[in-house]
Amino acid sequence: MKAVITGGAGFIGSHLSDHLIAQGHEVTVLDDLSTGSLSNLSQLKDRPGFRFVQGDILDRELVDELVAEADTVFHLAAAVGVYNIVDNPLRSLRINLHGTENVVEAAVRHRVPYMVASTSEVYGKNDADGLKEDDDRIYGSPVKSRWSYAAAKGLDELVAYIHGTESGVPCVITRFFNVVGPRQTGRYGMVVPRFVDQALSSDPITVYGTGAQRRCFGSVYDVVPALTRLMDTPEAYNRAVNLGGREEVSIKGLADRIVELTGSSSAITYVDYEQAYGEGYEDMQRRYPDTSLAARLIGYEPTRDLNDIIG
Ligand code: NAD
């Protein structure tokens, strides 16, 4: 099989590249190296069947040319990370909307099965008491700042789904819930690598908010094999499938665990959301995936707990 992986120089995409090459497939990575890095792919650069193309998913012709030669497309390229979204809102929105449109349209044009990476954030923050026009919510989320990411990913799902159902070209939408592992960078706000970096440098570990908010971290080593299995499962086509971990932890609990596992002398400090991300920032208190659809479709069962993931 010849696979195109957009965003393949990034965290999840580089692990998917490793996985596909190890299975004997050919892989072409398309990445603009904005948050990804060639060092994530250095182990593959001399492997037969591997090719890296530096380019932008907004480049319609390039996307079309690469997809035309492929048997499968894994679309992972996106503007990600809270800092990135908040600092470059317009560019992020454009990449996440039009970039996905380019990839999906090319896949459908050439009848190439495709996977589109979405996010748990499409579930939004549905804790409002009433539905008012003046709180600028769509999909249950404030559209300001970082929530443009969730809104764009929600539209990506629609683009993927509608093209998939109208064309009959196989399409799978994957909703990732806080996937972590080696090569993930803390530079754009991802909490686990940020805390680990702070712990290893003995800097204060900065918890945003009260630290009572709860998350469930999934290992990239559990998630990546699920992507290829879903693409091989017709019952998964035109479905949005949650993928994540099983162990829930508060962010304060995560900080404590990282201090303990690294033997760090770092203190834990608290910064309020607005100070960290700017005015009007909100976050959800709990994010925990129901992965029973993936379990039913492909027998998905996360095997790594939080200590394995951090270790
Ligand atoms: P990442 O930043 O490591 O990977 C994204 C890759 O896309 C990077 O290599 C980046 O250089 C590339 N990219 C960005 N804009 C591009 C453009 N215009 N053209 C070409 N390449 C471009 O992030 P990741 O965590 O590996 O995320 C991969 C996908 O999974 C993204 O679509 C993201 O939205 C989604 N996702 C990830 C998580 C998670 O927990 N890691 C959670 C939800 C969704």
CSV table of C-alpha atoms and ligand atoms in Angstrom, one decimal:
chain,number,residue,atom,x,y,z
A,1,MET,CA,0.0,0.0,0.0
A,2,LYS,CA,1.1,3.6,-0.7
A,3,ALA,CA,0.1,5.9,2.0
A,4,VAL,CA,0.2,9.7,2.1
A,5,ILE,CA,0.5,11.1,5.6
A,6,THR,CA,-0.2,14.8,5.9
A,7,GLY,CA,1.4,16.1,9.1
A,8,GLY,CA,3.7,13.1,9.1
A,9,ALA,CA,6.6,15.0,10.6
A,10,GLY,CA,4.6,15.7,13.7
A,11,PHE,CA,4.1,13.7,16.8
A,12,ILE,CA,1.3,11.3,15.9
A,13,GLY,CA,2.1,11.3,12.1
A,14,SER,CA,5.8,10.3,12.7
A,15,HIS,CA,4.7,7.3,14.8
A,16,LEU,CA,2.2,6.4,12.1
A,17,SER,CA,5.0,6.6,9.5
A,18,ASP,CA,7.1,4.2,11.6
A,19,HIS,CA,4.2,1.8,12.0
A,20,LEU,CA,3.4,1.7,8.2
A,21,ILE,CA,7.0,1.4,7.1
A,22,ALA,CA,7.5,-1.4,9.6
A,23,GLN,CA,4.5,-3.2,8.0
A,24,GLY,CA,6.2,-2.9,4.6
A,25,HIS,CA,4.1,-0.1,3.2
A,26,GLU,CA,5.3,2.9,1.2
A,27,VAL,CA,4.9,6.3,2.9
A,28,THR,CA,5.0,9.8,1.6
A,29,VAL,CA,4.9,12.5,4.3
A,30,LEU,CA,3.6,16.0,3.4
A,31,ASP,CA,4.5,18.5,6.1
A,32,ASP,CA,5.4,22.2,6.2
A,33,LEU,CA,7.5,21.6,9.4
A,34,SER,CA,5.6,24.4,11.2
A,35,THR,CA,5.2,22.3,14.5
A,36,GLY,CA,6.7,19.1,13.2
A,37,SER,CA,10.4,18.3,12.8
A,38,LEU,CA,12.6,16.3,10.4
A,39,SER,CA,14.3,14.8,13.5
A,40,ASN,CA,11.0,12.9,14.1
A,41,LEU,CA,11.6,11.1,10.8
A,42,SER,CA,15.4,10.7,10.9
A,43,GLN,CA,15.1,7.0,11.6
A,44,LEU,CA,13.2,6.6,8.3
A,45,LYS,CA,15.1,8.8,5.9
A,46,ASP,CA,17.1,6.0,4.3
A,47,ARG,CA,14.4,3.4,4.5
A,48,PRO,CA,13.1,2.1,1.1
A,49,GLY,CA,9.6,3.3,0.4
A,50,PHE,CA,9.8,6.4,2.5
A,51,ARG,CA,9.6,9.9,1.1
A,52,PHE,CA,9.4,13.3,2.7
A,53,VAL,CA,7.9,16.3,0.8
A,54,GLN,CA,8.1,19.7,2.5
A,55,GLY,CA,5.0,21.6,1.6
A,56,ASP,CA,1.7,23.1,2.7
A,57,ILE,CA,-1.7,21.4,2.7
A,58,LEU,CA,-3.0,24.8,1.4
A,59,ASP,CA,-1.2,24.1,-1.8
A,60,ARG,CA,-4.0,22.5,-3.7
A,61,GLU,CA,-2.0,21.3,-6.7
A,62,LEU,CA,0.7,19.7,-4.6
A,63,VAL,CA,-1.9,17.9,-2.4
A,64,ASP,CA,-3.7,16.7,-5.6
A,65,GLU,CA,-0.5,15.4,-7.1
A,66,LEU,CA,0.5,13.4,-4.0
A,67,VAL,CA,-2.9,12.0,-3.3
A,68,ALA,CA,-3.3,10.9,-6.9
A,69,GLU,CA,-0.4,8.5,-6.5
A,70,ALA,CA,-1.7,7.0,-3.2
A,71,ASP,CA,-3.8,4.1,-2.0
A,72,THR,CA,-4.7,5.7,1.3
A,73,VAL,CA,-4.5,9.1,2.9
A,74,PHE,CA,-4.1,9.8,6.6
A,75,HIS,CA,-4.8,13.5,7.1
A,76,LEU,CA,-3.1,14.7,10.4
A,77,ALA,CA,-1.7,18.1,9.4
A,78,ALA,CA,-3.3,20.9,11.3
A,79,ALA,CA,-2.5,24.0,13.2
A,80,VAL,CA,-2.5,22.6,16.8
A,81,GLY,CA,-1.7,23.6,20.3
A,82,VAL,CA,-3.4,26.3,22.3
A,83,TYR,CA,-0.5,28.8,22.0
A,84,ASN,CA,-0.4,28.4,18.3
A,85,ILE,CA,-4.2,28.8,17.8
A,86,VAL,CA,-4.3,31.9,20.1
A,87,ASP,CA,-1.3,33.6,18.5
A,88,ASN,CA,-2.2,32.9,14.9
A,89,PRO,CA,-6.0,32.7,14.8
A,90,LEU,CA,-6.6,33.4,11.1
A,91,ARG,CA,-3.8,31.2,9.7
A,92,SER,CA,-4.8,28.4,12.0
A,93,LEU,CA,-8.4,28.6,10.9
A,94,ARG,CA,-7.4,28.7,7.3
A,95,ILE,CA,-5.2,25.6,7.6
A,96,ASN,CA,-7.7,23.7,9.5
A,97,LEU,CA,-10.6,24.5,7.2
A,98,HIS,CA,-9.2,24.9,3.7
A,99,GLY,CA,-6.3,22.5,4.2
A,100,THR,CA,-8.7,19.7,5.1
A,101,GLU,CA,-11.0,20.6,2.2
A,102,ASN,CA,-8.0,20.3,-0.2
A,103,VAL,CA,-7.0,16.9,1.2
A,104,VAL,CA,-10.6,15.5,1.2
A,105,GLU,CA,-11.5,16.8,-2.2
A,106,ALA,CA,-8.3,15.3,-3.7
A,107,ALA,CA,-9.0,12.0,-2.0
A,108,VAL,CA,-12.6,11.9,-3.4
A,109,ARG,CA,-11.4,13.1,-6.8
A,110,HIS,CA,-9.0,10.2,-7.1
A,111,ARG,CA,-11.2,7.7,-5.1
A,112,VAL,CA,-8.5,7.2,-2.4
A,113,PRO,CA,-9.8,6.1,1.0
A,114,TYR,CA,-9.0,8.8,3.6
A,115,MET,CA,-8.8,9.3,7.4
A,116,VAL,CA,-9.3,12.7,8.9
A,117,ALA,CA,-8.0,13.5,12.4
A,118,SER,CA,-10.5,15.3,14.6
A,119,THR,CA,-10.5,16.0,18.3
A,120,SER,CA,-12.4,15.5,21.5
A,121,GLU,CA,-12.8,19.3,21.5
A,122,VAL,CA,-15.7,18.9,19.0
A,123,TYR,CA,-17.8,17.8,22.0
A,124,GLY,CA,-17.4,21.4,23.2
A,125,LYS,CA,-18.0,22.7,26.6
A,126,ASN,CA,-21.7,22.1,27.0
A,127,ASP,CA,-22.2,23.4,30.5
A,128,ALA,CA,-24.2,26.6,29.8
A,129,ASP,CA,-27.5,27.1,31.7
A,130,GLY,CA,-29.3,28.6,28.7
A,131,LEU,CA,-28.8,29.1,25.0
A,132,LYS,CA,-28.1,32.8,24.4
A,133,GLU,CA,-26.9,34.6,21.3
A,134,ASP,CA,-24.6,36.9,23.3
A,135,ASP,CA,-22.3,34.3,24.6
A,136,ASP,CA,-20.8,33.6,21.1
A,137,ARG,CA,-21.1,29.9,21.2
A,138,ILE,CA,-21.3,27.5,18.3
A,139,TYR,CA,-21.2,23.7,18.8
A,140,GLY,CA,-21.5,24.5,22.5
A,141,SER,CA,-18.1,26.3,22.5
A,142,PRO,CA,-17.1,29.9,22.7
A,143,VAL,CA,-15.7,30.6,19.2
A,144,LYS,CA,-13.2,33.1,20.5
A,145,SER,CA,-9.5,32.3,20.7
A,146,ARG,CA,-8.6,28.6,21.0
A,147,TRP,CA,-12.2,27.4,20.4
A,148,SER,CA,-11.8,28.3,16.7
A,149,TYR,CA,-9.8,25.0,16.6
A,150,ALA,CA,-12.8,23.0,17.8
A,151,ALA,CA,-15.1,24.8,15.4
A,152,ALA,CA,-12.8,24.2,12.4
A,153,LYS,CA,-12.4,20.5,13.4
A,154,GLY,CA,-16.2,20.2,13.6
A,155,LEU,CA,-16.5,21.5,10.1
A,156,ASP,CA,-13.7,19.2,8.9
A,157,GLU,CA,-15.8,16.3,10.2
A,158,LEU,CA,-18.7,17.5,8.1
A,159,VAL,CA,-16.6,18.0,5.0
A,160,ALA,CA,-15.1,14.5,5.5
A,161,TYR,CA,-18.5,12.9,6.2
A,162,ILE,CA,-20.5,14.5,3.5
A,163,HIS,CA,-17.9,13.8,0.8
A,164,GLY,CA,-17.6,10.3,2.1
A,165,THR,CA,-21.3,9.5,2.0
A,166,GLU,CA,-21.9,11.3,-1.4
A,167,SER,CA,-18.9,9.7,-3.2
A,168,GLY,CA,-18.9,6.3,-1.5
A,169,VAL,CA,-15.1,6.7,-1.0
A,170,PRO,CA,-14.2,5.1,2.3
A,171,CYS,CA,-13.7,7.7,5.0
A,172,VAL,CA,-12.9,7.4,8.7
A,173,ILE,CA,-13.0,10.3,11.2
A,174,THR,CA,-10.9,9.8,14.4
A,175,ARG,CA,-11.4,11.9,17.5
A,176,PHE,CA,-8.2,11.9,19.5
A,177,PHE,CA,-8.4,12.5,23.3
A,178,ASN,CA,-5.1,13.8,24.7
A,179,VAL,CA,-2.8,11.5,22.9
A,180,VAL,CA,0.8,11.6,24.4
A,181,GLY,CA,4.1,9.9,24.0
A,182,PRO,CA,7.7,10.4,22.8
A,183,ARG,CA,8.3,13.3,20.3
A,184,GLN,CA,5.4,15.3,21.6
A,185,THR,CA,6.6,18.8,22.3
A,186,GLY,CA,5.4,21.0,25.1
A,187,ARG,CA,6.1,24.2,23.1
A,188,TYR,CA,2.5,24.8,22.1
A,189,GLY,CA,0.9,24.1,25.4
A,190,MET,CA,0.6,20.3,25.5
A,191,VAL,CA,0.5,19.6,29.2
A,192,VAL,CA,2.4,16.3,29.7
A,193,PRO,CA,5.6,17.3,27.8
A,194,ARG,CA,5.4,20.8,29.3
A,195,PHE,CA,5.3,19.4,32.9
A,196,VAL,CA,8.0,16.8,32.2
A,197,ASP,CA,10.3,19.5,30.7
A,198,GLN,CA,9.7,21.7,33.8
A,199,ALA,CA,10.3,18.8,36.2
A,200,LEU,CA,13.5,17.7,34.5
A,201,SER,CA,14.8,21.3,34.6
A,202,SER,CA,13.7,21.7,38.2
A,203,ASP,CA,11.6,24.7,37.2
A,204,PRO,CA,8.2,25.3,38.9
A,205,ILE,CA,5.5,23.1,37.3
A,206,THR,CA,2.8,25.6,36.3
A,207,VAL,CA,-0.7,24.2,36.6
A,208,TYR,CA,-3.3,26.4,34.8
A,209,GLY,CA,-6.6,26.8,36.6
A,210,THR,CA,-7.2,25.0,39.9
A,211,GLY,CA,-5.7,21.7,38.8
A,212,ALA,CA,-9.0,20.0,39.6
A,213,GLN,CA,-9.9,19.6,35.9
A,214,ARG,CA,-9.6,16.0,34.9
A,215,ARG,CA,-8.2,14.4,31.7
A,216,CYS,CA,-7.5,11.0,30.4
A,217,PHE,CA,-4.2,10.5,28.5
A,218,GLY,CA,-3.9,8.0,25.7
A,219,SER,CA,-0.6,6.5,24.5
A,220,VAL,CA,0.4,7.1,20.9
A,221,TYR,CA,1.4,3.4,20.9
A,222,ASP,CA,-2.2,2.4,21.5
A,223,VAL,CA,-3.7,4.9,19.1
A,224,VAL,CA,-1.5,4.5,16.0
A,225,PRO,CA,-2.2,0.9,15.2
A,226,ALA,CA,-5.9,1.7,15.6
A,227,LEU,CA,-5.7,4.1,12.6
A,228,THR,CA,-4.8,1.4,10.1
A,229,ARG,CA,-7.2,-1.1,11.6
A,230,LEU,CA,-10.1,1.4,11.3
A,231,MET,CA,-9.2,2.0,7.6
A,232,ASP,CA,-9.5,-1.7,7.0
A,233,THR,CA,-12.9,-1.9,8.7
A,234,PRO,CA,-15.9,-1.0,6.4
A,235,GLU,CA,-18.2,-0.7,9.5
A,236,ALA,CA,-16.0,2.3,10.5
A,237,TYR,CA,-16.6,4.2,7.3
A,238,ASN,CA,-18.4,7.5,7.7
A,239,ARG,CA,-18.2,7.2,11.4
A,240,ALA,CA,-16.5,9.4,13.9
A,241,VAL,CA,-14.5,7.2,16.3
A,242,ASN,CA,-13.1,8.2,19.7
A,243,LEU,CA,-9.6,7.1,20.5
A,244,GLY,CA,-7.8,7.7,23.8
A,245,GLY,CA,-6.7,6.2,27.1
A,246,ARG,CA,-8.5,4.7,30.1
A,247,GLU,CA,-6.9,6.3,33.2
A,248,GLU,CA,-8.4,9.5,34.3
A,249,VAL,CA,-6.3,12.0,36.4
A,250,SER,CA,-6.7,15.5,37.7
A,251,ILE,CA,-4.1,18.0,36.3
A,252,LYS,CA,-2.8,18.5,39.9
A,253,GLY,CA,-2.5,14.7,40.2
A,254,LEU,CA,-0.6,14.6,36.9
A,255,ALA,CA,1.8,17.2,38.2
A,256,ASP,CA,2.3,15.2,41.4
A,257,ARG,CA,2.9,12.0,39.4
A,258,ILE,CA,5.4,13.6,37.1
A,259,VAL,CA,7.3,15.0,40.1
A,260,GLU,CA,7.4,11.6,41.7
A,261,LEU,CA,8.4,9.7,38.6
A,262,THR,CA,11.2,12.1,37.6
A,263,GLY,CA,12.4,12.5,41.2
A,264,SER,CA,12.2,16.3,40.6
A,265,SER,CA,12.6,19.0,43.2
A,266,SER,CA,10.1,21.3,41.3
A,267,ALA,CA,7.4,23.1,43.2
A,268,ILE,CA,3.9,23.1,41.8
A,269,THR,CA,2.5,26.6,41.2
A,270,TYR,CA,-0.9,27.8,39.9
A,271,VAL,CA,-1.6,30.3,37.2
A,272,ASP,CA,-5.1,31.3,36.3
A,273,TYR,CA,-6.4,30.6,32.8
A,274,GLU,CA,-6.7,34.2,31.7
A,275,GLN,CA,-3.1,34.9,32.7
A,276,ALA,CA,-1.9,31.9,30.8
A,277,TYR,CA,-4.0,32.2,27.6
A,278,GLY,CA,-5.6,35.7,27.6
A,279,GLU,CA,-9.0,37.2,28.4
A,280,GLY,CA,-12.1,35.1,28.2
A,281,TYR,CA,-10.3,31.8,28.2
A,282,GLU,CA,-12.4,28.8,29.5
A,283,ASP,CA,-11.7,25.1,29.7
A,284,MET,CA,-13.8,22.1,30.4
A,285,GLN,CA,-13.5,20.4,33.8
A,286,ARG,CA,-13.6,16.8,32.6
A,287,ARG,CA,-12.6,15.1,29.3
A,288,TYR,CA,-13.0,11.4,29.3
A,289,PRO,CA,-13.5,9.3,26.2
A,290,ASP,CA,-16.0,6.6,25.6
A,291,THR,CA,-14.0,4.3,23.4
A,292,SER,CA,-16.7,1.5,23.2
A,293,LEU,CA,-17.3,2.2,19.4
A,294,ALA,CA,-13.6,1.5,18.7
A,295,ALA,CA,-13.7,-1.5,20.9
A,296,ARG,CA,-16.7,-2.9,19.0
A,297,LEU,CA,-15.2,-2.1,15.6
A,298,ILE,CA,-11.6,-3.2,16.0
A,299,GLY,CA,-11.3,-4.6,19.5
A,300,TYR,CA,-9.5,-1.4,20.6
A,301,GLU,CA,-8.3,-1.6,24.2
A,302,PRO,CA,-5.7,0.8,25.5
A,303,THR,CA,-3.0,-1.2,27.3
A,304,ARG,CA,-0.7,1.6,28.6
A,305,ASP,CA,-1.5,3.3,31.9
A,306,LEU,CA,-0.3,6.8,32.9
A,307,ASN,CA,3.0,5.7,34.4
A,308,ASP,CA,3.9,3.8,31.1
A,309,ILE,CA,3.0,6.9,29.2
A,310,ILE,CA,5.0,9.3,31.3
A,311,GLY,CA,7.9,6.9,31.6
B,1,NAD,P1,1.8,17.9,15.6
B,1,NAD,O1,1.9,19.4,15.7
B,1,NAD,O2,2.9,17.2,16.2
B,1,NAD,O3,1.5,17.5,14.1
B,1,NAD,C1,0.9,18.3,13.2
B,1,NAD,C2,1.8,18.3,12.0
B,1,NAD,O4,1.1,19.1,10.9
B,1,NAD,C3,3.1,19.0,12.2
B,1,NAD,O5,4.2,18.2,11.8
B,1,NAD,C4,3.0,20.3,11.4
B,1,NAD,O6,4.3,20.7,11.0
B,1,NAD,C5,2.1,19.9,10.3
B,1,NAD,N1,1.4,21.0,9.6
B,1,NAD,C6,0.8,22.0,10.3
B,1,NAD,N2,0.3,22.9,9.3
B,1,NAD,C7,0.6,22.4,8.1
B,1,NAD,C8,0.3,22.8,6.8
B,1,NAD,N3,-0.3,23.9,6.5
B,1,NAD,N4,0.8,22.0,5.8
B,1,NAD,C9,1.5,20.9,6.0
B,1,NAD,N5,1.8,20.4,7.3
B,1,NAD,C10,1.3,21.2,8.3
B,1,NAD,O7,0.4,17.5,16.4
B,1,NAD,P2,-0.2,16.0,16.7
B,1,NAD,O8,-0.5,16.0,18.1
B,1,NAD,O9,0.7,15.0,16.1
B,1,NAD,O10,-1.5,16.2,15.9
B,1,NAD,C11,-1.8,15.4,14.7
B,1,NAD,C12,-3.3,15.6,14.4
B,1,NAD,O11,-4.1,15.0,15.5
B,1,NAD,C13,-3.8,17.0,14.3
B,1,NAD,O12,-4.8,17.0,13.2
B,1,NAD,C14,-4.5,17.3,15.6
B,1,NAD,O13,-5.5,18.3,15.5
B,1,NAD,C15,-5.0,16.0,16.0
B,1,NAD,N6,-5.2,15.8,17.4
B,1,NAD,C16,-4.2,15.5,18.2
B,1,NAD,C17,-4.4,15.4,19.6
B,1,NAD,C18,-3.3,15.0,20.5
B,1,NAD,O14,-3.6,14.7,21.7
B,1,NAD,N7,-2.0,14.9,20.2
B,1,NAD,C19,-5.7,15.6,20.1
B,1,NAD,C20,-6.7,15.9,19.3
B,1,NAD,C21,-6.5,16.0,17.9
